[in-house]
Short mmCIF file of C-alpha atoms in Angstrom, two decimals:
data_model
loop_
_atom_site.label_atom_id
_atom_site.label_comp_id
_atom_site.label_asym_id
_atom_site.label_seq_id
_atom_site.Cartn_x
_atom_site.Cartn_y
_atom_site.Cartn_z
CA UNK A 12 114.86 80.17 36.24
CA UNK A 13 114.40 79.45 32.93
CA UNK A 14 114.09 83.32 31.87
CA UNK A 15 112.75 86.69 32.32
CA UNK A 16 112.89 89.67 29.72
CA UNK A 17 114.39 92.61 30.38
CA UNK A 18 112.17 95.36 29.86
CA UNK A 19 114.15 98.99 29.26
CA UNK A 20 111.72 101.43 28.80
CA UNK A 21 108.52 101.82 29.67
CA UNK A 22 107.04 101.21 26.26
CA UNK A 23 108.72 97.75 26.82
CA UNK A 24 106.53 97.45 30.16
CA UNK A 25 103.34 98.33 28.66
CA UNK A 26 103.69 95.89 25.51
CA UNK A 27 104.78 93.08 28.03
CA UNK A 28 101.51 93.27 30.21
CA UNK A 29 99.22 93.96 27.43
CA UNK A 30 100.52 90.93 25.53
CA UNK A 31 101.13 88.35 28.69
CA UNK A 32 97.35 87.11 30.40
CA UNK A 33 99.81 86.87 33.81
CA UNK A 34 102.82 89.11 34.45
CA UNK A 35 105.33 89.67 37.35
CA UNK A 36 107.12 92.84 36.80
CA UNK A 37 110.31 93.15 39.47
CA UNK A 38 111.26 96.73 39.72
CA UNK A 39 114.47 97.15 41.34
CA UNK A 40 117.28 99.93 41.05
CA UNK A 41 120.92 99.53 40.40
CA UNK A 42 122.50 100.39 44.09
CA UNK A 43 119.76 98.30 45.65
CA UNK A 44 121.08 95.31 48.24
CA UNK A 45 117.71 94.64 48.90
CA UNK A 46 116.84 94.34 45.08
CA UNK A 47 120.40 92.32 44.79
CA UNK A 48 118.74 89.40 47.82
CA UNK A 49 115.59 89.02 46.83
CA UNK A 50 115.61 88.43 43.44
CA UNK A 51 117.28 85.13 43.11
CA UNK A 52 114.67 84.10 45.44
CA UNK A 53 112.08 85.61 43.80
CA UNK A 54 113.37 83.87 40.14
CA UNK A 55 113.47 80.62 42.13
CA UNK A 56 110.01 81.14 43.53
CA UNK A 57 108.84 81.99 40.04
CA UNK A 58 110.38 78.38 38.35
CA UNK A 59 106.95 76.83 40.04
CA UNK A 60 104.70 78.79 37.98
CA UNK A 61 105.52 78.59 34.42
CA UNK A 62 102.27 80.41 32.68
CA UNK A 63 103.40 83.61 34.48
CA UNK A 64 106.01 85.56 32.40
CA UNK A 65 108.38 87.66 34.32
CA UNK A 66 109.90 90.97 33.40
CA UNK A 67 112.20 92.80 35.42
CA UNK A 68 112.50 96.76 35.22
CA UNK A 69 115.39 98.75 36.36
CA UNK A 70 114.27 102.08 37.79
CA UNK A 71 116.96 103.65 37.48
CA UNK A 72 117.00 103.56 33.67
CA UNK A 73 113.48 103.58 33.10
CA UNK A 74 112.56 106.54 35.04
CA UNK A 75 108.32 106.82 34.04
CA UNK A 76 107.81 103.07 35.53
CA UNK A 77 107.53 104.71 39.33
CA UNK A 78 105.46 106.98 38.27
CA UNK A 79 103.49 104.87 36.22
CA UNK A 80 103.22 102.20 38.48
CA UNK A 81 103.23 104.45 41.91
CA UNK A 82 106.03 102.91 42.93
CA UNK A 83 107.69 104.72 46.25
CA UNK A 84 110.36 101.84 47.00
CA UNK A 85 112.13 99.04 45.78
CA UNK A 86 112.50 96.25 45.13
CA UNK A 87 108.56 96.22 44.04
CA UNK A 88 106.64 93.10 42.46
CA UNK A 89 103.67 93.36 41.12
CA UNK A 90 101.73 90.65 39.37
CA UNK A 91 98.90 91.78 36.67
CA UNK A 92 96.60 89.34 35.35
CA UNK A 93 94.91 90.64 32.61
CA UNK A 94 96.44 94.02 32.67
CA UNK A 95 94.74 94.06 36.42
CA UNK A 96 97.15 94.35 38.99
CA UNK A 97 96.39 91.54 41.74
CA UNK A 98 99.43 91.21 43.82
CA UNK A 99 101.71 94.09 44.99
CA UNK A 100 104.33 93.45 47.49
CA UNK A 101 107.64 95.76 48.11
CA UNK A 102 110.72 95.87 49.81
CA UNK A 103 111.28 93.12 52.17
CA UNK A 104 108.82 90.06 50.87
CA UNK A 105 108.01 87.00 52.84
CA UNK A 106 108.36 84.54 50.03
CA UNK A 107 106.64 81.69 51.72
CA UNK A 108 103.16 84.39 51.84
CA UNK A 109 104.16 85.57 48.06
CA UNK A 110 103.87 82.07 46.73
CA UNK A 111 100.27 81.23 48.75
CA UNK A 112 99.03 84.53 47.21
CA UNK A 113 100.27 83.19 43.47
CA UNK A 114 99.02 79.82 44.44
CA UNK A 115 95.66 80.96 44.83
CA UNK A 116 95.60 83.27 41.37
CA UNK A 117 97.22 80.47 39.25
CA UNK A 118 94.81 77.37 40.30
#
């Protein structure tokens, strides 16, 4: 992938939507296998769509972001275009129906 930011506190989070039109925030936490899997796939997913800027959040150190975002598990994507959140998916992700749902926002 050729990069992501690593956003590490929620002020961080905020300033990255508000200043990206399209945004894919991974939240994951520290002692997460899931979060370990999925997001190399989700980075290599990501590679095809180059307008949308990716920031990934650990929960564990930024504690608001769940509570911000309402987010109950992890890992949890969420892509905001806009500051509008359009795609939400958590925990285990089909990554073949995750890019068809980007496919249709990015054309």
């Amino acid at each position: 992938m050729s990069g992501y930011t690593e956003l590490t506190s929620i002020e961080m989070v905020r300033d990255f939507i508000n200043n990206h039109q399209k945004s894919f925030i991974y939240i994951s936490r520290q002692n997460c296998s899931v979060c370990h899997v999925v997001w190399p796939k989700v980075q290599e997913l990501l590679d095809e769509y180059p307008q949308i800027h990716v920031g990934k959040v650990d929960a564990d150190q930024v504690k608001q972001v769940a509570g911000e975002f309402l987010v109950f598990t992890v890992p949890a994507m969420l892509l905001l275009v806009n500051g509008k959140e359009l795609i939400r998916e958590n925990r285990f992700v089909r990554m073949e129906d995750l890019k068809n749902q980007l496919d249709q926002i990015t054309q």
